[in-house]
Amino acid sequence: MKKDFLISVLAVLENDCDIIEDFVRETSQVLSTEFTYYEIVLIDNGSQDFTDQKIISLQADIPNLRLIRLSRKHDLETALAAGLENSLGDYAVIIDVSSDPPQLIPKLIETAIQGNDVVIAIRKNRENQSFIRRYLAIIFYKIASNLLGYSLQPNATHFRVFSRQVVN
């Protein structure tokens, strides 16, 4: 049985013309199977390729696909803020089109529905990264945790869900 929540899936894009169609079709399939109401909000963060034209052509086939074009390239947080500001959902899912699997969206939403206003995905390992990058990440998170006075999760990702209360 499909859930009656409005789900907003947000992704910031930068020169992702080659991968956006597969991402949109896969995400739309996952959402339409699990949820009655959903939207996919794509934020074009100053792409120099044909990302925006690809999305416009996909809008003819894919229902609930929205495009926000930023006037120039901004940092990730500003681009995400633009997406969150324009999202309509009871829950907003932030996803990276190049690395996060859309198949996990229902599981993250289910965790949020159980009373968690913020759900953050944790990667199981960093084996796809070089040894140097993994080592530097460990050092960074240890230093940052000590300076801040609380433990930071070194394998946290940008793949997360926010309730409408948190977004507001």
Short mmCIF file of N, CA and C in Angstrom, two decimals:
data_model
loop_
_atom_site.label_atom_id
_atom_site.label_comp_id
_atom_site.label_asym_id
_atom_site.label_seq_id
_atom_site.Cartn_x
_atom_site.Cartn_y
_atom_site.Cartn_z
N MET A 1 0.84 -1.18 0.00
CA MET A 1 0.00 0.00 0.00
C MET A 1 0.88 1.25 0.00
N LYS A 2 0.58 2.17 -0.90
CA LYS A 2 1.38 3.39 -1.02
C LYS A 2 1.11 4.33 0.14
N LYS A 3 2.16 5.06 0.51
CA LYS A 3 2.05 6.03 1.59
C LYS A 3 1.53 7.36 1.04
N ASP A 4 0.73 8.07 1.83
CA ASP A 4 0.10 9.30 1.38
C ASP A 4 0.85 10.57 1.75
N PHE A 5 2.13 10.47 2.04
CA PHE A 5 2.94 11.65 2.31
C PHE A 5 3.43 12.23 1.00
N LEU A 6 3.63 13.54 0.96
CA LEU A 6 4.27 14.17 -0.18
C LEU A 6 5.77 14.14 0.07
N ILE A 7 6.51 13.50 -0.82
CA ILE A 7 7.95 13.35 -0.69
C ILE A 7 8.63 14.24 -1.73
N SER A 8 9.56 15.06 -1.29
CA SER A 8 10.37 15.88 -2.19
C SER A 8 11.78 15.30 -2.20
N VAL A 9 12.27 14.96 -3.38
CA VAL A 9 13.64 14.50 -3.53
C VAL A 9 14.42 15.62 -4.22
N LEU A 10 15.48 16.09 -3.55
CA LEU A 10 16.26 17.21 -4.06
C LEU A 10 17.67 16.75 -4.43
N ALA A 11 18.13 17.22 -5.58
CA ALA A 11 19.49 16.92 -6.00
C ALA A 11 20.11 18.15 -6.65
N VAL A 12 21.31 18.48 -6.23
CA VAL A 12 22.05 19.58 -6.83
C VAL A 12 22.88 19.01 -7.97
N LEU A 13 22.79 19.67 -9.12
CA LEU A 13 23.48 19.19 -10.31
C LEU A 13 24.51 20.20 -10.78
N GLU A 14 25.61 19.67 -11.26
CA GLU A 14 26.62 20.50 -11.91
C GLU A 14 27.27 19.67 -13.00
N ASN A 15 26.92 19.99 -14.23
CA ASN A 15 27.45 19.28 -15.40
C ASN A 15 27.20 17.78 -15.30
N ASP A 16 25.96 17.42 -15.03
CA ASP A 16 25.57 16.02 -14.89
C ASP A 16 24.70 15.52 -16.04
N CYS A 17 24.86 16.11 -17.20
CA CYS A 17 24.04 15.75 -18.36
C CYS A 17 24.10 14.26 -18.67
N ASP A 18 25.27 13.65 -18.51
CA ASP A 18 25.45 12.24 -18.88
C ASP A 18 24.75 11.27 -17.94
N ILE A 19 24.51 11.65 -16.70
CA ILE A 19 23.94 10.71 -15.74
C ILE A 19 22.53 11.07 -15.27
N ILE A 20 22.05 12.25 -15.63
CA ILE A 20 20.79 12.72 -15.05
C ILE A 20 19.58 11.90 -15.50
N GLU A 21 19.54 11.48 -16.74
CA GLU A 21 18.36 10.74 -17.21
C GLU A 21 18.19 9.42 -16.45
N ASP A 22 19.26 8.66 -16.30
CA ASP A 22 19.17 7.40 -15.56
C ASP A 22 18.75 7.65 -14.11
N PHE A 23 19.32 8.68 -13.50
CA PHE A 23 18.97 9.01 -12.13
C PHE A 23 17.48 9.35 -12.01
N VAL A 24 16.99 10.21 -12.88
CA VAL A 24 15.60 10.65 -12.80
C VAL A 24 14.65 9.47 -13.03
N ARG A 25 14.93 8.66 -14.02
CA ARG A 25 14.04 7.52 -14.30
C ARG A 25 14.04 6.51 -13.15
N GLU A 26 15.21 6.22 -12.61
CA GLU A 26 15.31 5.28 -11.49
C GLU A 26 14.61 5.84 -10.24
N THR A 27 14.84 7.10 -9.94
CA THR A 27 14.22 7.72 -8.77
C THR A 27 12.71 7.80 -8.93
N SER A 28 12.25 8.16 -10.10
CA SER A 28 10.82 8.23 -10.36
C SER A 28 10.16 6.86 -10.20
N GLN A 29 10.83 5.82 -10.66
CA GLN A 29 10.31 4.46 -10.52
C GLN A 29 10.18 4.07 -9.05
N VAL A 30 11.22 4.35 -8.27
CA VAL A 30 11.20 4.03 -6.84
C VAL A 30 10.07 4.80 -6.14
N LEU A 31 9.97 6.09 -6.42
CA LEU A 31 8.97 6.92 -5.75
C LEU A 31 7.55 6.53 -6.15
N SER A 32 7.31 6.29 -7.43
CA SER A 32 5.96 5.96 -7.87
C SER A 32 5.50 4.61 -7.34
N THR A 33 6.43 3.72 -7.07
CA THR A 33 6.09 2.42 -6.51
C THR A 33 5.70 2.53 -5.04
N GLU A 34 6.39 3.39 -4.30
CA GLU A 34 6.22 3.47 -2.84
C GLU A 34 5.29 4.57 -2.35
N PHE A 35 5.16 5.65 -3.11
CA PHE A 35 4.44 6.82 -2.60
C PHE A 35 3.39 7.30 -3.60
N THR A 36 2.28 7.79 -3.06
CA THR A 36 1.22 8.34 -3.91
C THR A 36 1.63 9.70 -4.45
N TYR A 37 2.24 10.51 -3.60
CA TYR A 37 2.59 11.88 -3.98
C TYR A 37 4.10 12.10 -3.82
N TYR A 38 4.70 12.66 -4.85
CA TYR A 38 6.14 12.93 -4.78
C TYR A 38 6.50 13.99 -5.82
N GLU A 39 7.66 14.58 -5.61
CA GLU A 39 8.24 15.49 -6.59
C GLU A 39 9.75 15.27 -6.60
N ILE A 40 10.35 15.47 -7.75
CA ILE A 40 11.81 15.45 -7.87
C ILE A 40 12.22 16.86 -8.23
N VAL A 41 12.99 17.48 -7.35
CA VAL A 41 13.42 18.87 -7.53
C VAL A 41 14.91 18.85 -7.85
N LEU A 42 15.25 19.27 -9.05
CA LEU A 42 16.64 19.30 -9.48
C LEU A 42 17.12 20.74 -9.50
N ILE A 43 18.24 20.99 -8.84
CA ILE A 43 18.80 22.33 -8.75
C ILE A 43 20.04 22.38 -9.64
N ASP A 44 19.94 23.11 -10.74
CA ASP A 44 21.07 23.25 -11.66
C ASP A 44 21.97 24.36 -11.13
N ASN A 45 23.13 23.95 -10.64
CA ASN A 45 24.06 24.87 -9.99
C ASN A 45 25.12 25.35 -10.98
N GLY A 46 24.69 26.07 -12.00
CA GLY A 46 25.63 26.67 -12.94
C GLY A 46 26.26 25.69 -13.91
N SER A 47 25.54 24.69 -14.33
CA SER A 47 26.10 23.71 -15.28
C SER A 47 26.50 24.40 -16.59
N GLN A 48 27.59 23.93 -17.16
CA GLN A 48 28.08 24.45 -18.43
C GLN A 48 27.79 23.50 -19.58
N ASP A 49 27.27 22.33 -19.28
CA ASP A 49 26.91 21.39 -20.34
C ASP A 49 25.41 21.56 -20.63
N PHE A 50 24.76 20.53 -21.09
CA PHE A 50 23.36 20.63 -21.47
C PHE A 50 22.44 20.01 -20.42
N THR A 51 22.84 20.08 -19.15
CA THR A 51 22.05 19.49 -18.08
C THR A 51 20.63 20.06 -18.05
N ASP A 52 20.51 21.37 -18.13
CA ASP A 52 19.17 21.98 -18.05
C ASP A 52 18.29 21.55 -19.22
N GLN A 53 18.83 21.49 -20.44
CA GLN A 53 18.04 21.07 -21.60
C GLN A 53 17.62 19.60 -21.49
N LYS A 54 18.49 18.78 -20.92
CA LYS A 54 18.16 17.37 -20.71
C LYS A 54 16.98 17.25 -19.75
N ILE A 55 17.01 18.03 -18.68
CA ILE A 55 15.92 17.99 -17.70
C ILE A 55 14.62 18.48 -18.33
N ILE A 56 14.68 19.55 -19.09
CA ILE A 56 13.48 20.08 -19.75
C ILE A 56 12.88 19.03 -20.67
N SER A 57 13.71 18.29 -21.38
CA SER A 57 13.17 17.23 -22.25
C SER A 57 12.59 16.08 -21.43
N LEU A 58 13.16 15.79 -20.27
CA LEU A 58 12.62 14.74 -19.40
C LEU A 58 11.29 15.13 -18.77
N GLN A 59 11.06 16.42 -18.59
CA GLN A 59 9.82 16.87 -17.98
C GLN A 59 8.59 16.48 -18.80
N ALA A 60 8.76 16.25 -20.09
CA ALA A 60 7.63 15.82 -20.93
C ALA A 60 7.21 14.39 -20.59
N ASP A 61 8.17 13.56 -20.12
CA ASP A 61 7.90 12.15 -19.83
C ASP A 61 7.70 11.85 -18.35
N ILE A 62 8.37 12.57 -17.50
CA ILE A 62 8.41 12.27 -16.07
C ILE A 62 7.51 13.25 -15.32
N PRO A 63 6.45 12.75 -14.70
CA PRO A 63 5.61 13.66 -13.92
C PRO A 63 6.33 14.12 -12.66
N ASN A 64 5.97 15.29 -12.21
CA ASN A 64 6.45 15.82 -10.93
C ASN A 64 7.95 16.13 -10.93
N LEU A 65 8.51 16.40 -12.08
CA LEU A 65 9.92 16.75 -12.19
C LEU A 65 10.03 18.27 -12.29
N ARG A 66 10.74 18.87 -11.33
CA ARG A 66 10.89 20.32 -11.29
C ARG A 66 12.36 20.69 -11.45
N LEU A 67 12.59 21.83 -12.09
CA LEU A 67 13.95 22.33 -12.30
C LEU A 67 14.06 23.73 -11.71
N ILE A 68 15.10 23.92 -10.91
CA ILE A 68 15.46 25.24 -10.40
C ILE A 68 16.84 25.55 -10.98
N ARG A 69 16.92 26.62 -11.73
CA ARG A 69 18.20 27.03 -12.31
C ARG A 69 18.74 28.22 -11.54
N LEU A 70 19.91 28.05 -10.97
CA LEU A 70 20.55 29.16 -10.27
C LEU A 70 21.25 30.06 -11.28
N SER A 71 21.29 31.34 -11.00
CA SER A 71 21.84 32.30 -11.96
C SER A 71 23.35 32.13 -12.19
N ARG A 72 24.01 31.54 -11.22
CA ARG A 72 25.45 31.26 -11.33
C ARG A 72 25.78 30.14 -10.37
N LYS A 73 27.02 29.69 -10.40
CA LYS A 73 27.44 28.61 -9.50
C LYS A 73 27.55 29.14 -8.07
N HIS A 74 26.98 28.37 -7.15
CA HIS A 74 27.04 28.68 -5.72
C HIS A 74 27.63 27.48 -4.99
N ASP A 75 27.93 27.65 -3.71
CA ASP A 75 28.39 26.51 -2.93
C ASP A 75 27.21 25.56 -2.73
N LEU A 76 27.52 24.33 -2.35
CA LEU A 76 26.51 23.28 -2.22
C LEU A 76 25.40 23.67 -1.24
N GLU A 77 25.77 24.27 -0.11
CA GLU A 77 24.79 24.62 0.90
C GLU A 77 23.78 25.65 0.38
N THR A 78 24.25 26.63 -0.39
CA THR A 78 23.35 27.64 -0.95
C THR A 78 22.41 27.00 -1.97
N ALA A 79 22.94 26.12 -2.79
CA ALA A 79 22.11 25.43 -3.78
C ALA A 79 21.05 24.57 -3.09
N LEU A 80 21.46 23.86 -2.04
CA LEU A 80 20.50 23.05 -1.29
C LEU A 80 19.44 23.91 -0.61
N ALA A 81 19.84 25.06 -0.09
CA ALA A 81 18.88 25.97 0.54
C ALA A 81 17.83 26.42 -0.48
N ALA A 82 18.25 26.69 -1.71
CA ALA A 82 17.30 27.07 -2.76
C ALA A 82 16.32 25.93 -3.01
N GLY A 83 16.81 24.72 -3.04
CA GLY A 83 15.94 23.56 -3.24
C GLY A 83 14.98 23.35 -2.09
N LEU A 84 15.49 23.44 -0.86
CA LEU A 84 14.64 23.26 0.32
C LEU A 84 13.57 24.36 0.39
N GLU A 85 13.96 25.57 0.05
CA GLU A 85 13.02 26.69 0.07
C GLU A 85 11.87 26.47 -0.92
N ASN A 86 12.12 25.76 -1.99
CA ASN A 86 11.12 25.54 -3.03
C ASN A 86 10.48 24.16 -2.99
N SER A 87 10.85 23.34 -2.03
CA SER A 87 10.26 22.01 -1.93
C SER A 87 8.91 22.09 -1.23
N LEU A 88 8.03 21.17 -1.58
CA LEU A 88 6.67 21.18 -1.04
C LEU A 88 6.39 20.03 -0.09
N GLY A 89 7.28 19.06 -0.02
CA GLY A 89 7.00 17.80 0.65
C GLY A 89 6.89 17.83 2.15
N ASP A 90 6.18 16.82 2.66
CA ASP A 90 6.14 16.57 4.10
C ASP A 90 7.52 16.13 4.58
N TYR A 91 8.26 15.49 3.67
CA TYR A 91 9.64 15.07 3.92
C TYR A 91 10.48 15.46 2.71
N ALA A 92 11.67 16.00 2.98
CA ALA A 92 12.60 16.38 1.92
C ALA A 92 13.81 15.45 1.99
N VAL A 93 14.11 14.82 0.86
CA VAL A 93 15.25 13.90 0.76
C VAL A 93 16.33 14.60 -0.05
N ILE A 94 17.52 14.71 0.51
CA ILE A 94 18.66 15.27 -0.22
C ILE A 94 19.50 14.09 -0.69
N ILE A 95 19.81 14.08 -1.97
CA ILE A 95 20.51 12.95 -2.57
C ILE A 95 21.57 13.44 -3.54
N ASP A 96 22.67 12.70 -3.63
CA ASP A 96 23.73 12.99 -4.58
C ASP A 96 23.53 12.06 -5.77
N VAL A 97 23.32 12.64 -6.96
CA VAL A 97 22.99 11.82 -8.13
C VAL A 97 24.12 10.87 -8.53
N SER A 98 25.35 11.19 -8.17
CA SER A 98 26.48 10.37 -8.61
C SER A 98 26.83 9.24 -7.65
N SER A 99 26.30 9.28 -6.41
CA SER A 99 26.75 8.25 -5.47
C SER A 99 25.67 7.63 -4.59
N ASP A 100 24.54 8.28 -4.39
CA ASP A 100 23.54 7.76 -3.47
C ASP A 100 22.50 6.92 -4.22
N PRO A 101 22.17 5.74 -3.70
CA PRO A 101 21.21 4.86 -4.38
C PRO A 101 19.76 5.25 -4.08
N PRO A 102 18.98 5.59 -5.09
CA PRO A 102 17.57 5.95 -4.88
C PRO A 102 16.75 4.83 -4.21
N GLN A 103 17.19 3.59 -4.33
CA GLN A 103 16.46 2.47 -3.72
C GLN A 103 16.37 2.60 -2.21
N LEU A 104 17.27 3.38 -1.59
CA LEU A 104 17.24 3.54 -0.14
C LEU A 104 16.27 4.62 0.34
N ILE A 105 15.70 5.38 -0.58
CA ILE A 105 14.79 6.46 -0.19
C ILE A 105 13.63 5.93 0.67
N PRO A 106 12.92 4.87 0.27
CA PRO A 106 11.81 4.40 1.11
C PRO A 106 12.25 4.01 2.53
N LYS A 107 13.42 3.42 2.65
CA LYS A 107 13.91 3.02 3.99
C LYS A 107 14.19 4.27 4.84
N LEU A 108 14.80 5.28 4.25
CA LEU A 108 15.07 6.51 4.99
C LEU A 108 13.77 7.21 5.38
N ILE A 109 12.81 7.24 4.47
CA ILE A 109 11.51 7.86 4.76
C ILE A 109 10.80 7.09 5.87
N GLU A 110 10.86 5.78 5.82
CA GLU A 110 10.22 4.97 6.87
C GLU A 110 10.82 5.30 8.24
N THR A 111 12.13 5.48 8.30
CA THR A 111 12.78 5.85 9.55
C THR A 111 12.31 7.23 10.01
N ALA A 112 12.13 8.16 9.07
CA ALA A 112 11.65 9.50 9.42
C ALA A 112 10.21 9.45 9.91
N ILE A 113 9.38 8.67 9.26
CA ILE A 113 7.96 8.56 9.64
C ILE A 113 7.81 8.04 11.06
N GLN A 114 8.76 7.25 11.51
CA GLN A 114 8.71 6.68 12.85
C GLN A 114 9.02 7.72 13.93
N GLY A 115 9.14 8.99 13.55
CA GLY A 115 9.32 10.05 14.54
C GLY A 115 10.68 10.70 14.55
N ASN A 116 11.47 10.49 13.51
CA ASN A 116 12.79 11.10 13.43
C ASN A 116 12.74 12.28 12.45
N ASP A 117 12.94 13.49 12.95
CA ASP A 117 12.87 14.66 12.09
C ASP A 117 14.05 14.80 11.14
N VAL A 118 15.18 14.20 11.49
CA VAL A 118 16.36 14.21 10.64
C VAL A 118 16.90 12.78 10.58
N VAL A 119 17.11 12.29 9.36
CA VAL A 119 17.69 10.96 9.16
C VAL A 119 18.90 11.15 8.25
N ILE A 120 20.04 10.66 8.70
CA ILE A 120 21.28 10.81 7.93
C ILE A 120 21.82 9.43 7.60
N ALA A 121 22.07 9.21 6.31
CA ALA A 121 22.63 7.93 5.88
C ALA A 121 24.11 7.88 6.24
N ILE A 122 24.56 6.70 6.57
CA ILE A 122 25.96 6.46 6.91
C ILE A 122 26.52 5.45 5.92
N ARG A 123 27.63 5.80 5.28
CA ARG A 123 28.23 4.83 4.36
C ARG A 123 28.92 3.75 5.17
N LYS A 124 28.85 2.53 4.66
CA LYS A 124 29.42 1.40 5.38
C LYS A 124 30.94 1.43 5.36
N ASN A 125 31.49 1.90 4.27
CA ASN A 125 32.95 1.96 4.18
C ASN A 125 33.35 3.01 3.16
N ARG A 126 34.61 3.27 3.10
CA ARG A 126 35.17 4.23 2.16
C ARG A 126 36.12 3.54 1.18
N GLU A 127 35.85 2.30 0.88
CA GLU A 127 36.76 1.53 0.04
C GLU A 127 36.89 2.09 -1.38
N ASN A 128 35.90 2.86 -1.82
CA ASN A 128 35.99 3.44 -3.16
C ASN A 128 36.91 4.66 -3.19
N GLN A 129 37.38 5.11 -2.01
CA GLN A 129 38.28 6.25 -1.94
C GLN A 129 39.72 5.78 -1.77
N SER A 130 40.65 6.64 -2.17
CA SER A 130 42.07 6.28 -2.05
C SER A 130 42.45 6.17 -0.57
N PHE A 131 43.55 5.47 -0.32
CA PHE A 131 44.04 5.30 1.04
C PHE A 131 44.31 6.65 1.71
N ILE A 132 44.92 7.56 0.96
CA ILE A 132 45.24 8.89 1.51
C ILE A 132 43.97 9.62 1.93
N ARG A 133 42.94 9.58 1.06
CA ARG A 133 41.70 10.28 1.40
C ARG A 133 41.01 9.66 2.62
N ARG A 134 41.02 8.33 2.71
CA ARG A 134 40.44 7.66 3.88
C ARG A 134 41.19 8.05 5.15
N TYR A 135 42.51 8.05 5.08
CA TYR A 135 43.35 8.39 6.23
C TYR A 135 43.13 9.84 6.65
N LEU A 136 43.10 10.75 5.67
CA LEU A 136 42.87 12.16 5.99
C LEU A 136 41.48 12.39 6.59
N ALA A 137 40.49 11.63 6.13
CA ALA A 137 39.14 11.75 6.69
C ALA A 137 39.14 11.34 8.16
N ILE A 138 39.83 10.26 8.49
CA ILE A 138 39.91 9.81 9.88
C ILE A 138 40.55 10.89 10.75
N ILE A 139 41.65 11.46 10.28
CA ILE A 139 42.33 12.51 11.04
C ILE A 139 41.43 13.73 11.19
N PHE A 140 40.80 14.16 10.10
CA PHE A 140 39.94 15.34 10.14
C PHE A 140 38.82 15.15 11.17
N TYR A 141 38.13 14.03 11.12
CA TYR A 141 37.00 13.82 12.03
C TYR A 141 37.43 13.70 13.49
N LYS A 142 38.62 13.14 13.74
CA LYS A 142 39.12 13.09 15.12
C LYS A 142 39.43 14.49 15.64
N ILE A 143 40.10 15.29 14.83
CA ILE A 143 40.44 16.65 15.24
C ILE A 143 39.16 17.48 15.42
N ALA A 144 38.26 17.40 14.45
CA ALA A 144 37.02 18.18 14.53
C ALA A 144 36.19 17.76 15.75
N SER A 145 36.12 16.48 16.03
CA SER A 145 35.36 16.00 17.20
C SER A 145 35.96 16.54 18.48
N ASN A 146 37.28 16.53 18.57
CA ASN A 146 37.94 17.06 19.78
C ASN A 146 37.70 18.56 19.93
N LEU A 147 37.79 19.30 18.84
CA LEU A 147 37.60 20.75 18.91
C LEU A 147 36.15 21.12 19.24
N LEU A 148 35.20 20.37 18.70
CA LEU A 148 33.79 20.69 18.91
C LEU A 148 33.24 20.14 20.22
N GLY A 149 33.90 19.14 20.76
CA GLY A 149 33.46 18.58 22.03
C GLY A 149 32.38 17.51 21.91
N TYR A 150 32.08 17.07 20.72
CA TYR A 150 31.17 15.93 20.54
C TYR A 150 31.61 15.13 19.32
N SER A 151 31.19 13.90 19.31
CA SER A 151 31.66 12.97 18.28
C SER A 151 30.94 13.20 16.96
N LEU A 152 31.73 13.38 15.90
CA LEU A 152 31.19 13.47 14.55
C LEU A 152 31.30 12.10 13.88
N GLN A 153 30.30 11.76 13.10
CA GLN A 153 30.29 10.48 12.39
C GLN A 153 31.11 10.63 11.11
N PRO A 154 32.25 9.96 11.01
CA PRO A 154 33.12 10.14 9.84
C PRO A 154 32.54 9.58 8.55
N ASN A 155 31.56 8.70 8.63
CA ASN A 155 30.99 8.12 7.41
C ASN A 155 29.62 8.69 7.08
N ALA A 156 29.26 9.81 7.70
CA ALA A 156 27.98 10.46 7.37
C ALA A 156 28.05 10.98 5.93
N THR A 157 26.91 10.98 5.27
CA THR A 157 26.85 11.45 3.88
C THR A 157 25.90 12.63 3.79
N HIS A 158 25.75 13.17 2.60
CA HIS A 158 24.76 14.22 2.35
C HIS A 158 23.39 13.61 2.05
N PHE A 159 23.30 12.28 2.00
CA PHE A 159 22.04 11.59 1.74
C PHE A 159 21.25 11.62 3.03
N ARG A 160 20.20 12.44 3.08
CA ARG A 160 19.47 12.61 4.32
C ARG A 160 18.03 13.00 4.07
N VAL A 161 17.24 12.90 5.12
CA VAL A 161 15.82 13.25 5.07
C VAL A 161 15.54 14.26 6.19
N PHE A 162 14.78 15.29 5.84
CA PHE A 162 14.33 16.29 6.80
C PHE A 162 12.81 16.30 6.81
N SER A 163 12.21 16.39 7.99
CA SER A 163 10.76 16.56 8.07
C SER A 163 10.43 18.00 7.68
N ARG A 164 9.17 18.26 7.39
CA ARG A 164 8.74 19.61 7.04
C ARG A 164 9.04 20.58 8.17
N GLN A 165 8.92 20.13 9.42
CA GLN A 165 9.20 20.97 10.57
C GLN A 165 10.66 21.44 10.54
N VAL A 166 11.56 20.57 10.22
CA VAL A 166 12.98 20.93 10.15
C VAL A 166 13.24 21.87 8.97
N VAL A 167 12.64 21.57 7.83
CA VAL A 167 12.82 22.42 6.64
C VAL A 167 12.33 23.84 6.93
N ASN A 168 11.17 23.93 7.57
CA ASN A 168 10.62 25.26 7.88
C ASN A 168 11.52 26.00 8.87
#
